[in-house]
mmCIF file of C-alpha atoms in Angstrom:
data_model
loop_
_atom_site.group_PDB
_atom_site.id
_atom_site.type_symbol
_atom_site.label_atom_id
_atom_site.label_comp_id
_atom_site.label_asym_id
_atom_site.label_seq_id
_atom_site.Cartn_x
_atom_site.Cartn_y
_atom_site.Cartn_z
ATOM 1 C CA ASP E 1 0.156 0.316 -0.083
ATOM 2 C CA ILE E 2 0.974 3.782 -0.536
ATOM 3 C CA GLN E 3 1.752 5.616 2.372
ATOM 4 C CA MET E 4 1.287 9.369 2.414
ATOM 5 C CA THR E 5 2.820 11.496 5.087
ATOM 6 C CA GLN E 6 1.541 14.515 5.452
ATOM 7 C CA SER E 7 3.282 17.663 7.408
ATOM 8 C CA PRO E 8 3.189 19.562 9.480
ATOM 9 C CA SER E 9 0.267 18.095 11.208
ATOM 10 C CA SER E 10 -0.654 21.340 12.491
ATOM 11 C CA LEU E 11 0.584 25.375 12.318
ATOM 12 C CA SER E 12 -0.337 28.495 13.410
ATOM 13 C CA ALA E 13 -0.106 31.678 11.181
ATOM 14 C CA SER E 14 -1.254 34.921 10.403
ATOM 15 C CA VAL E 15 -3.452 36.451 7.498
ATOM 16 C CA GLY E 16 -1.282 37.378 4.621
ATOM 17 C CA ASP E 17 1.435 34.767 5.562
ATOM 18 C CA ARG E 18 2.439 32.444 2.521
ATOM 19 C CA VAL E 19 1.605 28.741 3.848
ATOM 20 C CA THR E 20 3.122 25.530 2.625
ATOM 21 C CA ILE E 21 1.868 22.249 3.663
ATOM 22 C CA THR E 22 3.740 18.894 2.205
ATOM 23 C CA CYS E 23 2.828 15.227 1.241
ATOM 24 C CA ARG E 24 5.263 12.964 0.508
ATOM 25 C CA ALA E 25 4.553 9.636 -0.825
ATOM 26 C CA SER E 26 6.042 6.198 -0.139
ATOM 27 C CA GLN E 27 6.191 5.360 -3.843
ATOM 28 C CA GLY E 28 6.098 7.346 -6.828
ATOM 29 C CA ILE E 29 2.405 8.485 -7.631
ATOM 30 C CA ARG E 30 3.025 10.430 -10.613
ATOM 31 C CA ASN E 31 0.566 13.864 -10.359
ATOM 32 C CA ASP E 32 -2.362 11.081 -9.238
ATOM 33 C CA LEU E 33 -2.934 13.689 -6.320
ATOM 34 C CA GLY E 34 -5.604 16.159 -4.822
ATOM 35 C CA TRP E 35 -5.859 18.359 -2.361
ATOM 36 C CA TYR E 36 -8.811 18.932 -0.163
ATOM 37 C CA GLN E 37 -9.770 21.850 2.601
ATOM 38 C CA GLN E 38 -12.151 20.629 4.807
ATOM 39 C CA LYS E 39 -13.945 23.022 7.804
ATOM 40 C CA PRO E 40 -15.826 22.094 10.775
ATOM 41 C CA GLY E 41 -19.158 20.017 10.135
ATOM 42 C CA LYS E 42 -18.779 20.362 6.244
ATOM 43 C CA ALA E 43 -17.772 17.725 3.500
ATOM 44 C CA PRO E 44 -14.071 18.016 2.476
ATOM 45 C CA LYS E 45 -13.793 20.401 -0.910
ATOM 46 C CA ARG E 46 -11.309 19.791 -3.454
ATOM 47 C CA LEU E 47 -8.645 22.405 -3.991
ATOM 48 C CA ILE E 48 -6.459 20.972 -6.283
ATOM 49 C CA TYR E 49 -6.365 18.055 -8.952
ATOM 50 C CA ALA E 50 -3.522 16.470 -10.751
ATOM 51 C CA ALA E 51 -1.193 17.596 -8.260
ATOM 52 C CA SER E 52 -1.313 20.923 -10.038
ATOM 53 C CA SER E 53 -4.706 22.174 -11.635
ATOM 54 C CA LEU E 54 -6.686 24.154 -9.609
ATOM 55 C CA GLN E 55 -10.221 23.618 -9.303
ATOM 56 C CA SER E 56 -12.656 26.127 -10.802
ATOM 57 C CA GLY E 57 -14.064 28.424 -8.746
ATOM 58 C CA VAL E 58 -10.792 28.140 -6.174
ATOM 59 C CA PRO E 59 -9.196 31.182 -5.441
ATOM 60 C CA SER E 60 -5.703 31.713 -7.160
ATOM 61 C CA ARG E 61 -3.954 31.915 -4.025
ATOM 62 C CA PHE E 62 -4.102 28.359 -3.618
ATOM 63 C CA SER E 63 -1.510 26.363 -5.679
ATOM 64 C CA GLY E 64 -0.069 22.641 -6.268
ATOM 65 C CA SER E 65 3.037 21.710 -6.866
ATOM 66 C CA GLY E 66 5.163 18.359 -6.967
ATOM 67 C CA SER E 67 5.626 14.819 -8.810
ATOM 68 C CA GLY E 68 6.611 11.485 -8.433
ATOM 69 C CA THR E 69 6.901 11.338 -4.486
ATOM 70 C CA GLU E 70 6.576 15.069 -2.593
ATOM 71 C CA PHE E 71 3.721 16.842 -3.487
ATOM 72 C CA THR E 72 3.437 20.642 -1.956
ATOM 73 C CA LEU E 73 -0.173 22.833 -1.574
ATOM 74 C CA THR E 74 0.827 26.662 -0.957
ATOM 75 C CA ILE E 75 -1.671 29.421 -0.016
ATOM 76 C CA SER E 76 0.200 32.580 -1.286
ATOM 77 C CA SER E 77 -1.664 34.897 1.180
ATOM 78 C CA LEU E 78 -3.814 33.613 3.990
ATOM 79 C CA GLN E 79 -7.092 34.860 4.138
ATOM 80 C CA PRO E 80 -9.375 34.423 7.328
ATOM 81 C CA GLU E 81 -11.208 31.801 5.511
ATOM 82 C CA ASP E 82 -8.607 29.616 4.858
ATOM 83 C CA PHE E 83 -8.409 28.430 8.000
ATOM 84 C CA ALA E 84 -9.422 24.880 8.351
ATOM 85 C CA THR E 85 -8.028 21.289 8.145
ATOM 86 C CA TYR E 86 -6.316 20.464 4.782
ATOM 87 C CA TYR E 87 -5.855 16.681 3.574
ATOM 88 C CA CYS E 88 -4.006 15.266 0.342
ATOM 89 C CA LEU E 89 -5.262 12.033 -1.394
ATOM 90 C CA GLN E 90 -3.225 10.031 -3.381
ATOM 91 C CA HIS E 91 -5.386 8.129 -5.840
ATOM 92 C CA ASN E 92 -2.539 6.124 -8.244
ATOM 93 C CA SER E 93 -2.694 2.497 -6.947
ATOM 94 C CA TYR E 94 -5.349 0.406 -6.487
ATOM 95 C CA LEU E 95 -6.232 1.693 -3.083
ATOM 96 C CA TRP E 96 -6.321 4.819 -2.229
ATOM 97 C CA THR E 97 -4.877 6.986 0.789
ATOM 98 C CA PHE E 98 -5.233 10.132 2.649
ATOM 99 C CA GLY E 99 -2.758 11.953 4.481
ATOM 100 C CA GLN E 100 -2.942 12.691 7.911
ATOM 101 C CA GLY E 101 -4.158 16.151 7.737
ATOM 102 C CA THR E 102 -3.064 19.512 8.583
ATOM 103 C CA LYS E 103 -4.792 21.923 11.078
ATOM 104 C CA VAL E 104 -4.314 26.186 10.162
ATOM 105 C CA GLU E 105 -4.963 27.765 12.884
ATOM 106 C CA ILE E 106 -4.997 31.247 13.673
ATOM 107 C CA LYS E 107 -2.018 32.666 15.132
ATOM 108 C CA GLU K 1 -26.018 19.331 -11.414
ATOM 109 C CA VAL K 2 -24.038 16.927 -10.041
ATOM 110 C CA GLN K 3 -25.740 16.046 -6.528
ATOM 111 C CA LEU K 4 -25.192 12.610 -4.100
ATOM 112 C CA VAL K 5 -27.489 12.484 -1.243
ATOM 113 C CA GLN K 6 -26.879 10.244 1.790
ATOM 114 C CA SER K 7 -29.369 9.043 4.347
ATOM 115 C CA GLY K 8 -29.603 10.047 7.733
ATOM 116 C CA ALA K 9 -28.082 9.886 10.587
ATOM 117 C CA GLU K 10 -28.184 6.618 12.338
ATOM 118 C CA VAL K 11 -28.620 5.335 16.221
ATOM 119 C CA LYS K 12 -27.999 2.016 16.933
ATOM 120 C CA LYS K 13 -26.517 -0.609 19.304
ATOM 121 C CA PRO K 14 -23.346 -2.979 19.232
ATOM 122 C CA GLY K 15 -24.037 -5.516 17.322
ATOM 123 C CA GLU K 16 -26.599 -4.493 15.210
ATOM 124 C CA SER K 17 -26.709 -4.289 11.371
ATOM 125 C CA LEU K 18 -26.984 -0.962 8.936
ATOM 126 C CA LYS K 19 -26.962 -0.122 5.480
ATOM 127 C CA ILE K 20 -26.433 3.566 4.844
ATOM 128 C CA SER K 21 -27.325 5.029 1.316
ATOM 129 C CA CYS K 22 -25.806 7.774 -1.519
ATOM 130 C CA LYS K 23 -28.168 8.487 -4.165
ATOM 131 C CA GLY K 24 -26.951 10.077 -7.384
ATOM 132 C CA SER K 25 -28.320 12.421 -9.615
ATOM 133 C CA GLY K 26 -27.450 14.842 -12.191
ATOM 134 C CA TYR K 27 -25.230 12.311 -14.243
ATOM 135 C CA THR K 28 -25.003 8.673 -15.374
ATOM 136 C CA PHE K 29 -24.521 6.648 -12.507
ATOM 137 C CA THR K 30 -22.880 3.575 -14.066
ATOM 138 C CA ASN K 31 -19.944 6.084 -15.545
ATOM 139 C CA TYR K 32 -18.248 7.251 -12.213
ATOM 140 C CA TRP K 33 -16.446 5.557 -9.279
ATOM 141 C CA ILE K 34 -17.905 6.179 -6.044
ATOM 142 C CA GLY K 35 -15.808 6.065 -2.750
ATOM 143 C CA TRP K 36 -16.412 6.138 0.922
ATOM 144 C CA VAL K 37 -14.580 8.022 3.466
ATOM 145 C CA ARG K 38 -14.675 7.641 7.199
ATOM 146 C CA GLN K 39 -13.921 10.402 9.822
ATOM 147 C CA MET K 40 -13.987 9.421 13.116
ATOM 148 C CA PRO K 41 -14.783 12.105 15.922
ATOM 149 C CA GLY K 42 -12.119 14.898 15.509
ATOM 150 C CA LYS K 43 -9.808 12.694 13.205
ATOM 151 C CA GLY K 44 -8.606 12.542 9.995
ATOM 152 C CA LEU K 45 -10.062 11.602 6.675
ATOM 153 C CA GLU K 46 -9.682 7.693 5.869
ATOM 154 C CA TRP K 47 -10.791 6.236 2.547
ATOM 155 C CA MET K 48 -12.718 3.148 3.154
ATOM 156 C CA GLY K 49 -13.208 1.996 -0.192
ATOM 157 C CA ILE K 50 -14.731 2.432 -3.501
ATOM 158 C CA ILE K 51 -16.846 0.851 -6.108
ATOM 159 C CA TYR K 52 -17.909 1.416 -10.034
ATOM 160 C CA PRO K 53 -21.420 0.918 -10.476
ATOM 161 C CA GLY K 54 -21.207 0.034 -14.388
ATOM 162 C CA ASP K 55 -20.050 -3.238 -13.392
ATOM 163 C CA SER K 56 -19.813 -3.056 -9.326
ATOM 164 C CA ASP K 57 -15.658 -3.461 -9.260
ATOM 165 C CA THR K 58 -15.069 -2.888 -5.530
ATOM 166 C CA ARG K 59 -11.695 -2.026 -4.047
ATOM 167 C CA TYR K 60 -11.546 -1.956 -0.070
ATOM 168 C CA SER K 61 -8.866 -0.109 1.971
ATOM 169 C CA PRO K 62 -7.096 -3.345 4.111
ATOM 170 C CA SER K 63 -8.141 -1.486 7.020
ATOM 171 C CA PHE K 64 -11.758 -1.895 6.184
ATOM 172 C CA GLN K 65 -11.778 -5.046 4.215
ATOM 173 C CA GLY K 66 -14.163 -7.774 5.862
ATOM 174 C CA GLN K 67 -15.580 -4.677 8.260
ATOM 175 C CA VAL K 68 -17.676 -3.397 5.786
ATOM 176 C CA THR K 69 -19.513 -4.150 2.458
ATOM 177 C CA ILE K 70 -19.741 -1.950 -0.350
ATOM 178 C CA SER K 71 -22.496 -2.050 -3.309
ATOM 179 C CA ALA K 72 -24.181 -0.346 -5.526
ATOM 180 C CA ASP K 73 -27.831 -0.702 -7.116
ATOM 181 C CA LYS K 74 -27.688 0.981 -10.672
ATOM 182 C CA SER K 75 -31.666 0.728 -11.048
ATOM 183 C CA ILE K 76 -31.829 3.260 -8.532
ATOM 184 C CA SER K 77 -28.496 5.298 -8.594
ATOM 185 C CA THR K 78 -27.647 4.449 -5.599
ATOM 186 C CA ALA K 79 -24.480 2.966 -3.440
ATOM 187 C CA TYR K 80 -24.418 1.588 -0.049
ATOM 188 C CA LEU K 81 -22.392 0.856 3.154
ATOM 189 C CA GLN K 82 -23.177 -1.739 5.184
ATOM 190 C CA TRP K 83 -21.975 -3.726 8.498
ATOM 191 C CA SER K 84 -23.368 -7.351 9.841
ATOM 192 C CA SER K 85 -22.234 -6.203 13.593
ATOM 193 C CA LEU K 86 -22.154 -2.630 14.802
ATOM 194 C CA LYS K 87 -19.221 -2.059 17.047
ATOM 195 C CA ALA K 88 -18.581 1.524 19.176
ATOM 196 C CA SER K 89 -15.529 1.982 17.214
ATOM 197 C CA ASP K 90 -17.415 2.563 13.969
ATOM 198 C CA THR K 91 -19.549 5.692 15.583
ATOM 199 C CA ALA K 92 -18.038 8.098 12.748
ATOM 200 C CA MET K 93 -19.164 10.391 10.008
ATOM 201 C CA TYR K 94 -19.444 8.806 6.736
ATOM 202 C CA TYR K 95 -19.164 10.380 3.195
ATOM 203 C CA CYS K 96 -19.522 9.221 -0.212
ATOM 204 C CA ALA K 97 -18.087 10.630 -2.999
ATOM 205 C CA ARG K 98 -18.033 10.618 -6.765
ATOM 206 C CA ARG K 99 -14.691 10.698 -8.907
ATOM 207 C CA SER K 100 -14.083 13.248 -11.456
ATOM 208 C CA GLU K 101 -10.779 14.061 -12.833
ATOM 209 C CA GLY K 102 -8.785 11.671 -11.188
ATOM 210 C CA SER K 103 -9.667 11.799 -7.655
ATOM 211 C CA LEU K 104 -13.098 12.515 -5.289
ATOM 212 C CA TYR K 105 -14.855 15.262 -6.028
ATOM 213 C CA TYR K 106 -18.672 15.280 -5.356
ATOM 214 C CA TRP K 107 -19.376 15.155 -2.056
ATOM 215 C CA GLY K 108 -22.415 13.864 -0.103
ATOM 216 C CA GLN K 109 -23.678 15.573 3.197
ATOM 217 C CA GLY K 110 -22.110 12.995 5.139
ATOM 218 C CA THR K 111 -24.231 10.415 7.235
ATOM 219 C CA LEU K 112 -23.457 10.353 11.097
ATOM 220 C CA VAL K 113 -23.224 6.535 12.466
ATOM 221 C CA THR K 114 -23.783 6.657 16.317
ATOM 222 C CA VAL K 115 -22.908 3.077 18.229
ATOM 223 C CA SER K 116 -23.855 2.967 21.875
ATOM 224 C CA SER K 117 -25.670 0.708 23.810
#
């Protein structure tokens, strides 16, 4: 099975900060990765698909990069509505896996 | 408009059986994979498994293999997640989601399952 190691597990940041979240795959997954945002009590929302493609309607301050085993989600200028938990999901293998999540909190 | 509508919250006792549902609309149900995702209270997302309703090809995470059954009824555009004997540790929110452009994109609203004696 492919394991996804997501870091950090949590971070504190201020409005306007640049935030970077990383997912590492235990083996190469090409670009078969999505990034999700989840707010309390809500279903997850996909921000990025195919590692770097911005989902329609998602603000351009969100970006994804990477291929193979290392992937990054970047928020270029954190906004109040971005405080949430973020997850990666790999769908390369027969069995899919989520990362453990990163909670982005207000500093 | 693509929609996934899940069945309502359930309260069950340990040892009871349960089947929750996820009804798709606004697209050809048989043409897209539907996955199930667990979220235990205060915890992260866990991929449970996925089904292709067109031919019922089903995959399970090793963590859930043998613990749950995923199925689909093409005639009513509905996917299911079922347990034969619930445990307290099955208490969680369960989401269904449809695959689009690789990963899961369209999500149901979630079904809260509470198992308590």
